[in-house]
Amino acid sequence: MCYNTFTGDYMAKYIDLRKEYKKENLQEAANYIKNGKLVLFPTETVYGIGADGLNAEAVKNIFLAKGRNSDNPLILHVSDFKMVDKIACALTPLEKTLMKNFFPGPLTIVLKRKSIVPDQVTANLDTVGVRMPENKIAHDLIALANTPIAAPSANISGRPSGTNISDIFDELKDKVDYIIDGGETKVGLESTVIRVINNEIHILRPGKITYDDLKKYANVVIPTHILSQVNPNEKILSPGMKYKHYAPNTKCILVYSENKEKMLHKMQELETTNTLVITNKINMPYFKNSISYGSSLEEISHNIFKILRSVDKGNYDLVIIEGVKAEGLGLAIMNRLIRACSHNYIEL
Ligand code: AMP
Ligand code: MG
């Protein structure tokens, strides 16, 4: 960290790699990781708060920085298959096939862990979430640090994940040691998290890799809590699903119907003089005060966290969000929006 002589605050070191990037620019950040420090870095999904995933003390500091519950495990990010072997064992043929087809990329596979992985990473589970990012900066940082990097999404727990540095700078500048600015993240939503059980693929968290992408390889199971609240009696495979997530401070409500007229009518009914409506470009004129989150599912996934972060600046009484069909990438979008709205969801 650096001491700011003007404000008296401790602030993270910052490096701007948005325009020009060379691998050697990352050596210093990699050294920070090796020395047990926290590094904010881009991946293709969202930004992550990274630390040496094999250093229990460094990992503890991630939980402190985020205010994250210690029973919510972290994903280990690797740069090659040798690193997978270092942390996971007893891989089944299906797990190997999935890795071969989706690594590097926005898929996390929950695997049986090796004892080298600290209990803090896995929240004492006997499994570890493993992902190989495709983003060049993320890949090179892990390779240079030469250790799996534990990295949850870059946000204070409960808040929307960070997809660009300007959105999260104030929130995290004095909580991490080093910030790598790599511009806007490509996907904008966190990775799909899966676990293979009895040769079936269970989606623990939906993301860019969809049900259809996965079902080419095996039967795919989607638990009901992906689109609803976790039932306290239900055995959940992904602890993260229990918690408040992605939420602005302003009250939000999500509305969806396959019948567009009905949906727009309900949204208009909810609109007051001080509401903001988040919708697509075509539907904007139906409302007094609206912004567009994009027209395609890709655009929505790319923009949604940025928009959710911006709504608190407007002092609105209520934010009304138009839902999408929970299919393909739409499943991940609805999973995030339902949580952003604290399950305040009207489906007609
Ligand atoms: P985040 O770190 O915010 O991207 O969230 C990571 C997600 O992966 C959370 O929902 C975790 O509960 C889930 N996760 C990570 N490791 C495991 C694991 N070993 N078993 C089950 N879920 C996991
Ligand atoms: Mg998160």
Tab-separated table of N, CA and C in Angstrom, residues 13-33 39-42 136-145 178-182:
chain	number	residue	atom	x	y	z
A	13	LYS	N	-1.602	0.531	-4.513
A	13	LYS	CA	-0.818	0.901	-5.698
A	13	LYS	C	-1.693	0.619	-6.925
A	14	TYR	N	-1.613	1.475	-7.935
A	14	TYR	CA	-2.500	1.353	-9.105
A	14	TYR	C	-1.678	1.262	-10.385
A	15	ILE	N	-2.047	0.327	-11.264
A	15	ILE	CA	-1.381	0.263	-12.565
A	15	ILE	C	-2.443	0.219	-13.665
A	16	ASP	N	-2.249	1.070	-14.688
A	16	ASP	CA	-3.238	1.186	-15.764
A	16	ASP	C	-2.772	0.390	-16.983
A	17	LEU	N	-3.442	-0.732	-17.264
A	17	LEU	CA	-3.057	-1.548	-18.426
A	17	LEU	C	-4.154	-1.541	-19.486
A	18	ARG	N	-4.980	-0.494	-19.461
A	18	ARG	CA	-6.118	-0.470	-20.383
A	18	ARG	C	-5.685	-0.314	-21.832
A	19	LYS	N	-4.666	0.518	-22.068
A	19	LYS	CA	-4.285	0.790	-23.459
A	19	LYS	C	-3.154	-0.104	-23.905
A	20	GLU	N	-2.170	-0.223	-23.033
A	20	GLU	CA	-0.996	-0.971	-23.440
A	20	GLU	C	-0.678	-2.011	-22.381
A	21	TYR	N	-0.481	-3.246	-22.836
A	21	TYR	CA	-0.206	-4.299	-21.864
A	21	TYR	C	0.998	-5.143	-22.290
A	22	LYS	N	1.931	-5.286	-21.409
A	22	LYS	CA	3.039	-6.222	-21.634
A	22	LYS	C	3.144	-7.088	-20.393
A	23	LYS	N	3.474	-8.357	-20.589
A	23	LYS	CA	3.493	-9.280	-19.467
A	23	LYS	C	4.397	-8.778	-18.335
A	24	GLU	N	5.523	-8.155	-18.723
A	24	GLU	CA	6.455	-7.729	-17.655
A	24	GLU	C	5.859	-6.658	-16.734
A	25	ASN	N	4.786	-5.961	-17.237
A	25	ASN	CA	4.120	-4.976	-16.373
A	25	ASN	C	3.492	-5.623	-15.141
A	26	LEU	N	3.293	-6.937	-15.213
A	26	LEU	CA	2.592	-7.621	-14.123
A	26	LEU	C	3.522	-8.197	-13.059
A	27	GLN	N	4.842	-8.108	-13.307
A	27	GLN	CA	5.779	-8.746	-12.384
A	27	GLN	C	5.617	-8.224	-10.948
A	28	GLU	N	5.426	-6.902	-10.825
A	28	GLU	CA	5.307	-6.327	-9.484
A	28	GLU	C	4.051	-6.856	-8.775
A	29	ALA	N	2.934	-6.874	-9.507
A	29	ALA	CA	1.682	-7.389	-8.908
A	29	ALA	C	1.844	-8.858	-8.529
A	30	ALA	N	2.532	-9.622	-9.381
A	30	ALA	CA	2.771	-11.044	-9.078
A	30	ALA	C	3.597	-11.179	-7.804
A	31	ASN	N	4.564	-10.271	-7.623
A	31	ASN	CA	5.371	-10.295	-6.395
A	31	ASN	C	4.499	-9.985	-5.169
A	32	TYR	N	3.560	-9.072	-5.345
A	32	TYR	CA	2.630	-8.774	-4.242
A	32	TYR	C	1.888	-10.064	-3.845
A	33	ILE	N	1.394	-10.780	-4.854
A	33	ILE	CA	0.681	-12.054	-4.563
A	33	ILE	C	1.615	-13.002	-3.814
A	39	VAL	N	-4.467	-8.354	-4.433
A	39	VAL	CA	-4.373	-7.679	-5.732
A	39	VAL	C	-5.734	-7.730	-6.445
A	40	LEU	N	-6.227	-6.562	-6.776
A	40	LEU	CA	-7.468	-6.455	-7.543
A	40	LEU	C	-7.112	-6.606	-9.016
A	41	PHE	N	-7.722	-7.564	-9.711
A	41	PHE	CA	-7.329	-7.806	-11.107
A	41	PHE	C	-8.538	-8.185	-11.965
A	42	PRO	N	-8.442	-7.931	-13.292
A	42	PRO	CA	-9.570	-8.248	-14.166
A	42	PRO	C	-9.573	-9.714	-14.589
A	136	LYS	N	-6.202	-12.389	-20.570
A	136	LYS	CA	-4.735	-12.461	-20.653
A	136	LYS	C	-4.059	-11.965	-19.369
A	137	ILE	N	-4.556	-10.849	-18.815
A	137	ILE	CA	-3.937	-10.299	-17.604
A	137	ILE	C	-4.079	-11.293	-16.450
A	138	ALA	N	-5.290	-11.850	-16.311
A	138	ALA	CA	-5.516	-12.820	-15.228
A	138	ALA	C	-4.591	-14.022	-15.411
A	139	HIS	N	-4.544	-14.530	-16.638
A	139	HIS	CA	-3.710	-15.706	-16.910
A	139	HIS	C	-2.250	-15.436	-16.579
A	140	ASP	N	-1.735	-14.314	-17.058
A	140	ASP	CA	-0.307	-14.014	-16.875
A	140	ASP	C	0.025	-13.725	-15.410
A	141	LEU	N	-0.907	-13.088	-14.700
A	141	LEU	CA	-0.679	-12.813	-13.279
A	141	LEU	C	-0.525	-14.134	-12.499
A	142	ILE	N	-1.409	-15.090	-12.786
A	142	ILE	CA	-1.346	-16.385	-12.086
A	142	ILE	C	-0.043	-17.101	-12.451
A	143	ALA	N	0.282	-17.082	-13.749
A	143	ALA	CA	1.494	-17.783	-14.203
A	143	ALA	C	2.745	-17.160	-13.570
A	144	LEU	N	2.800	-15.828	-13.518
A	144	LEU	CA	3.978	-15.168	-12.936
A	144	LEU	C	4.059	-15.383	-11.423
A	145	ALA	N	2.921	-15.383	-10.760
A	145	ALA	CA	2.917	-15.621	-9.305
A	145	ALA	C	3.211	-17.090	-9.027
A	178	TYR	N	-2.992	-3.653	-4.199
A	178	TYR	CA	-2.547	-3.376	-5.564
A	178	TYR	C	-3.780	-3.459	-6.475
A	179	ILE	N	-3.882	-2.505	-7.391
A	179	ILE	CA	-5.031	-2.503	-8.314
A	179	ILE	C	-4.535	-2.559	-9.752
A	180	ILE	N	-4.990	-3.563	-10.502
A	180	ILE	CA	-4.645	-3.652	-11.930
A	180	ILE	C	-5.876	-3.246	-12.727
A	181	ASP	N	-5.775	-2.161	-13.460
A	181	ASP	CA	-6.899	-1.700	-14.279
A	181	ASP	C	-6.763	-2.279	-15.684
A	182	GLY	N	-7.666	-3.166	-16.045
A	182	GLY	CA	-7.631	-3.764	-17.382
A	182	GLY	C	-8.846	-3.385	-18.202
